[in-house]
Amino acid sequence: MGGQLMVATTNPGKLAELNRILAAGHVDVELISLAGLDAPAVRETGATFAANALLKAHAIAEFSGLPTVADDSGLCADALNGMPGVLSARWSGRGATDERNLQLLLDQLADTPAARRGAHFTCAAALVLPSGREHVAEGTMNGRLLTAPRGTAGFGYDPVFVPDKSELTTAEMTAEAKDAISHRGRALRALAPVIAALLG
């Protein structure tokens, strides 16, 4: 059995995704999530996805004493100069919800023609060791934004995002199909060999 790896999330979907990716890469580590732990809340004050991922990973590595993976991701709309970006989860302000964020985005793009509705999701995944050593990998998924939501899988902006070379939104895809092309999948797959070298 390899070492233990803390994953800075309480989201079972994220944990399962990393588990699938590491298993596919034959990386033998035991994943531990923050579920049920009294972990510190980390404010995402960074100006970039990488900065926020590192903030979370450093804080949780310090808290747990274990190597820690954390990620930060968001949607960048071309017509909004790359916003909401790092503000994706908080786009509609205090008390933001997925539904409110999505509706605000659609309202802001209401008069934007199809040719200018390009967008991409970006994810930065960070691995931080208790020693303070760090490694960051990034992944991107390019696509376009619809004018109305479609699909019930996924979360956040998935119902209005159609990846390049697809007719389905990421909310209409199976988890496996989305993993194969997603920004988070790409970032975590890029991090997997580093995890293997250090822990596997």
mmCIF file of C-alpha atoms in Angstrom:
data_model
loop_
_atom_site.group_PDB
_atom_site.id
_atom_site.type_symbol
_atom_site.label_atom_id
_atom_site.label_comp_id
_atom_site.label_asym_id
_atom_site.label_seq_id
_atom_site.Cartn_x
_atom_site.Cartn_y
_atom_site.Cartn_z
ATOM 1 C CA MET A 1 0.000 0.000 0.000
ATOM 2 C CA GLY A 2 1.267 3.454 -0.859
ATOM 3 C CA GLY A 3 1.092 6.492 1.378
ATOM 4 C CA GLN A 4 -1.882 8.550 2.469
ATOM 5 C CA LEU A 5 -2.969 11.592 0.500
ATOM 6 C CA MET A 6 -5.288 14.242 1.921
ATOM 7 C CA VAL A 7 -7.717 15.736 -0.600
ATOM 8 C CA ALA A 8 -8.846 19.235 0.394
ATOM 9 C CA THR A 9 -12.536 18.691 -0.311
ATOM 10 C CA THR A 10 -15.705 17.336 1.276
ATOM 11 C CA ASN A 11 -17.155 16.720 -2.221
ATOM 12 C CA PRO A 12 -17.512 12.940 -2.769
ATOM 13 C CA GLY A 13 -17.595 13.483 -6.552
ATOM 14 C CA LYS A 14 -14.172 15.127 -6.558
ATOM 15 C CA LEU A 15 -12.772 12.356 -4.357
ATOM 16 C CA ALA A 16 -14.182 9.652 -6.652
ATOM 17 C CA GLU A 17 -12.789 11.424 -9.734
ATOM 18 C CA LEU A 18 -9.255 11.591 -8.275
ATOM 19 C CA ASN A 19 -9.568 7.962 -7.171
ATOM 20 C CA ARG A 20 -10.493 6.897 -10.750
ATOM 21 C CA ILE A 21 -7.633 8.907 -12.266
ATOM 22 C CA LEU A 22 -5.013 7.569 -9.838
ATOM 23 C CA ALA A 23 -6.301 3.998 -10.258
ATOM 24 C CA ALA A 24 -6.071 4.342 -14.057
ATOM 25 C CA GLY A 25 -2.477 5.515 -13.617
ATOM 26 C CA HIS A 26 -1.755 2.587 -11.244
ATOM 27 C CA VAL A 27 -0.934 5.012 -8.407
ATOM 28 C CA ASP A 28 -1.341 3.188 -5.098
ATOM 29 C CA VAL A 29 -2.297 5.760 -2.443
ATOM 30 C CA GLU A 30 -5.061 5.992 0.142
ATOM 31 C CA LEU A 31 -7.206 9.103 -0.303
ATOM 32 C CA ILE A 32 -8.621 10.905 2.740
ATOM 33 C CA SER A 33 -11.159 13.728 2.408
ATOM 34 C CA LEU A 34 -12.030 16.527 4.813
ATOM 35 C CA ALA A 35 -15.492 15.024 5.423
ATOM 36 C CA GLY A 36 -16.084 14.864 9.174
ATOM 37 C CA LEU A 37 -12.830 16.673 10.014
ATOM 38 C CA ASP A 38 -12.694 20.032 11.804
ATOM 39 C CA ALA A 39 -10.461 21.543 9.129
ATOM 40 C CA PRO A 40 -9.811 25.276 8.885
ATOM 41 C CA ALA A 41 -11.889 27.242 6.380
ATOM 42 C CA VAL A 42 -9.542 28.667 3.759
ATOM 43 C CA ARG A 43 -10.463 31.967 2.102
ATOM 44 C CA GLU A 44 -9.743 31.936 -1.623
ATOM 45 C CA THR A 45 -8.105 35.352 -1.876
ATOM 46 C CA GLY A 46 -5.688 34.525 -4.726
ATOM 47 C CA ALA A 47 -5.805 36.306 -8.071
ATOM 48 C CA THR A 48 -5.293 33.037 -9.989
ATOM 49 C CA PHE A 49 -6.606 29.467 -9.838
ATOM 50 C CA ALA A 50 -3.087 28.245 -8.971
ATOM 51 C CA ALA A 51 -2.764 30.712 -6.082
ATOM 52 C CA ASN A 52 -6.092 29.585 -4.607
ATOM 53 C CA ALA A 53 -5.259 25.878 -5.008
ATOM 54 C CA LEU A 54 -1.926 26.449 -3.238
ATOM 55 C CA LEU A 55 -3.584 28.437 -0.414
ATOM 56 C CA LYS A 56 -5.918 25.501 0.264
ATOM 57 C CA ALA A 57 -3.268 22.796 -0.144
ATOM 58 C CA HIS A 58 -0.762 24.525 2.190
ATOM 59 C CA ALA A 59 -3.401 25.152 4.875
ATOM 60 C CA ILE A 60 -4.698 21.569 4.835
ATOM 61 C CA ALA A 61 -1.200 20.006 4.656
ATOM 62 C CA GLU A 62 -0.299 22.039 7.740
ATOM 63 C CA PHE A 63 -3.556 21.027 9.475
ATOM 64 C CA SER A 64 -3.295 17.317 8.624
ATOM 65 C CA GLY A 65 0.442 16.696 8.499
ATOM 66 C CA LEU A 66 -0.178 14.761 5.252
ATOM 67 C CA PRO A 67 0.627 15.446 1.597
ATOM 68 C CA THR A 68 -2.402 17.328 0.298
ATOM 69 C CA VAL A 69 -4.059 17.878 -3.068
ATOM 70 C CA ALA A 70 -6.352 20.875 -3.569
ATOM 71 C CA ASP A 71 -7.852 22.372 -6.692
ATOM 72 C CA ASP A 72 -9.501 25.565 -7.814
ATOM 73 C CA SER A 73 -11.394 25.965 -11.029
ATOM 74 C CA GLY A 74 -13.814 28.200 -12.834
ATOM 75 C CA LEU A 75 -15.376 29.386 -16.057
ATOM 76 C CA CYS A 76 -13.747 32.087 -18.205
ATOM 77 C CA ALA A 77 -16.060 33.709 -20.769
ATOM 78 C CA ASP A 78 -14.409 35.422 -23.755
ATOM 79 C CA ALA A 79 -17.085 38.139 -23.974
ATOM 80 C CA LEU A 80 -16.541 38.992 -20.281
ATOM 81 C CA ASN A 81 -12.745 39.307 -20.601
ATOM 82 C CA GLY A 82 -12.177 35.974 -18.883
ATOM 83 C CA MET A 83 -14.634 36.501 -16.047
ATOM 84 C CA PRO A 84 -16.108 35.091 -13.829
ATOM 85 C CA GLY A 85 -12.747 33.276 -13.552
ATOM 86 C CA VAL A 86 -11.599 32.874 -9.934
ATOM 87 C CA LEU A 87 -14.911 34.463 -8.872
ATOM 88 C CA SER A 88 -16.973 31.712 -10.572
ATOM 89 C CA ALA A 89 -18.403 30.245 -7.345
ATOM 90 C CA ARG A 90 -19.207 33.716 -5.940
ATOM 91 C CA TRP A 91 -20.238 35.472 -9.177
ATOM 92 C CA SER A 92 -23.712 36.519 -7.998
ATOM 93 C CA GLY A 93 -22.422 37.957 -4.719
ATOM 94 C CA ARG A 94 -22.949 37.055 -1.070
ATOM 95 C CA GLY A 95 -25.029 33.905 -0.662
ATOM 96 C CA ALA A 96 -24.316 32.893 -4.275
ATOM 97 C CA THR A 97 -25.843 29.631 -5.521
ATOM 98 C CA ASP A 98 -25.213 27.678 -8.743
ATOM 99 C CA GLU A 99 -28.629 28.775 -10.021
ATOM 100 C CA ARG A 100 -28.070 32.484 -9.298
ATOM 101 C CA ASN A 101 -24.554 32.430 -10.762
ATOM 102 C CA LEU A 102 -25.804 30.727 -13.923
ATOM 103 C CA GLN A 103 -28.715 33.141 -14.358
ATOM 104 C CA LEU A 104 -26.447 36.172 -13.869
ATOM 105 C CA LEU A 105 -24.021 34.837 -16.494
ATOM 106 C CA LEU A 106 -26.883 34.284 -18.976
ATOM 107 C CA ASP A 107 -28.239 37.789 -18.287
ATOM 108 C CA GLN A 108 -24.799 39.327 -18.867
ATOM 109 C CA LEU A 109 -24.428 37.474 -22.181
ATOM 110 C CA ALA A 110 -28.038 38.004 -23.326
ATOM 111 C CA ASP A 111 -27.099 40.227 -26.307
ATOM 112 C CA THR A 112 -23.866 38.397 -27.159
ATOM 113 C CA PRO A 113 -23.926 36.717 -30.604
ATOM 114 C CA ALA A 114 -22.979 33.045 -30.969
ATOM 115 C CA ALA A 115 -19.624 33.936 -32.539
ATOM 116 C CA ARG A 116 -18.554 35.687 -29.315
ATOM 117 C CA ARG A 117 -19.846 33.088 -26.853
ATOM 118 C CA GLY A 118 -16.548 31.196 -26.619
ATOM 119 C CA ALA A 119 -15.425 30.170 -23.139
ATOM 120 C CA HIS A 120 -13.183 27.757 -21.296
ATOM 121 C CA PHE A 121 -13.032 26.060 -17.945
ATOM 122 C CA THR A 122 -9.653 26.083 -16.200
ATOM 123 C CA CYS A 123 -8.537 24.012 -13.216
ATOM 124 C CA ALA A 124 -5.345 24.277 -11.193
ATOM 125 C CA ALA A 125 -4.515 21.261 -9.010
ATOM 126 C CA ALA A 126 -1.834 21.659 -6.348
ATOM 127 C CA LEU A 127 0.096 19.029 -4.392
ATOM 128 C CA VAL A 128 1.762 20.279 -1.203
ATOM 129 C CA LEU A 129 3.929 18.130 1.064
ATOM 130 C CA PRO A 130 4.197 18.767 4.835
ATOM 131 C CA SER A 131 7.752 19.992 4.137
ATOM 132 C CA GLY A 132 6.257 22.843 2.095
ATOM 133 C CA ARG A 133 7.357 21.430 -1.261
ATOM 134 C CA GLU A 134 4.719 22.169 -3.887
ATOM 135 C CA HIS A 135 3.728 21.240 -7.425
ATOM 136 C CA VAL A 136 0.927 22.680 -9.577
ATOM 137 C CA ALA A 137 -0.663 21.312 -12.761
ATOM 138 C CA GLU A 138 -3.305 23.054 -14.864
ATOM 139 C CA GLY A 139 -5.938 21.814 -17.276
ATOM 140 C CA THR A 140 -8.269 23.601 -19.686
ATOM 141 C CA MET A 141 -11.459 22.612 -21.525
ATOM 142 C CA ASN A 142 -12.486 24.902 -24.390
ATOM 143 C CA GLY A 143 -16.028 25.331 -25.648
ATOM 144 C CA ARG A 144 -18.946 27.704 -26.043
ATOM 145 C CA LEU A 145 -21.849 28.978 -23.971
ATOM 146 C CA LEU A 146 -25.522 28.381 -24.796
ATOM 147 C CA THR A 147 -28.351 30.853 -24.239
ATOM 148 C CA ALA A 148 -30.344 28.436 -22.027
ATOM 149 C CA PRO A 149 -29.437 25.507 -19.727
ATOM 150 C CA ARG A 150 -29.582 21.851 -20.846
ATOM 151 C CA GLY A 151 -29.005 18.718 -18.778
ATOM 152 C CA THR A 152 -29.188 17.781 -15.109
ATOM 153 C CA ALA A 153 -25.804 16.169 -14.421
ATOM 154 C CA GLY A 154 -22.763 18.157 -13.288
ATOM 155 C CA PHE A 155 -22.992 21.403 -11.371
ATOM 156 C CA GLY A 156 -22.207 25.107 -11.623
ATOM 157 C CA TYR A 157 -22.077 26.317 -15.220
ATOM 158 C CA ASP A 158 -22.183 22.808 -16.750
ATOM 159 C CA PRO A 159 -25.767 23.191 -18.132
ATOM 160 C CA VAL A 160 -24.723 26.019 -20.504
ATOM 161 C CA PHE A 161 -21.220 24.834 -21.502
ATOM 162 C CA VAL A 162 -20.709 22.791 -24.684
ATOM 163 C CA PRO A 163 -17.108 21.550 -25.100
ATOM 164 C CA ASP A 164 -15.367 21.755 -28.478
ATOM 165 C CA LYS A 165 -16.165 18.759 -30.748
ATOM 166 C CA SER A 166 -19.344 17.997 -28.768
ATOM 167 C CA GLU A 167 -23.043 18.748 -29.171
ATOM 168 C CA LEU A 168 -23.759 17.928 -25.506
ATOM 169 C CA THR A 169 -23.396 20.273 -22.557
ATOM 170 C CA THR A 170 -21.190 18.977 -19.732
ATOM 171 C CA ALA A 171 -24.454 18.576 -17.767
ATOM 172 C CA GLU A 172 -25.687 16.089 -20.415
ATOM 173 C CA MET A 173 -22.553 13.897 -20.343
ATOM 174 C CA THR A 174 -21.819 10.809 -18.273
ATOM 175 C CA ALA A 175 -19.255 11.288 -15.498
ATOM 176 C CA GLU A 176 -16.770 9.146 -17.451
ATOM 177 C CA ALA A 177 -17.187 11.129 -20.685
ATOM 178 C CA LYS A 178 -16.773 14.407 -18.805
ATOM 179 C CA ASP A 179 -13.702 13.138 -16.859
ATOM 180 C CA ALA A 180 -11.993 12.236 -20.140
ATOM 181 C CA ILE A 181 -12.042 15.834 -21.432
ATOM 182 C CA SER A 182 -12.617 18.005 -18.363
ATOM 183 C CA HIS A 183 -10.272 20.692 -17.078
ATOM 184 C CA ARG A 184 -10.167 18.982 -13.664
ATOM 185 C CA GLY A 185 -9.508 15.580 -15.223
ATOM 186 C CA ARG A 186 -6.628 17.021 -17.266
ATOM 187 C CA ALA A 187 -5.091 18.838 -14.278
ATOM 188 C CA LEU A 188 -5.355 15.782 -12.016
ATOM 189 C CA ARG A 189 -3.966 13.439 -14.701
ATOM 190 C CA ALA A 190 -0.987 15.801 -15.083
ATOM 191 C CA LEU A 191 -0.482 15.688 -11.300
ATOM 192 C CA ALA A 192 -0.820 11.867 -11.052
ATOM 193 C CA PRO A 193 2.801 11.047 -12.080
ATOM 194 C CA VAL A 194 4.086 13.537 -9.477
ATOM 195 C CA ILE A 195 1.910 11.900 -6.796
ATOM 196 C CA ALA A 196 3.181 8.498 -7.934
ATOM 197 C CA ALA A 197 6.820 9.585 -7.747
ATOM 198 C CA LEU A 198 6.447 11.074 -4.277
ATOM 199 C CA LEU A 199 3.965 8.707 -2.628
ATOM 200 C CA GLY A 200 3.050 5.715 -4.788
#
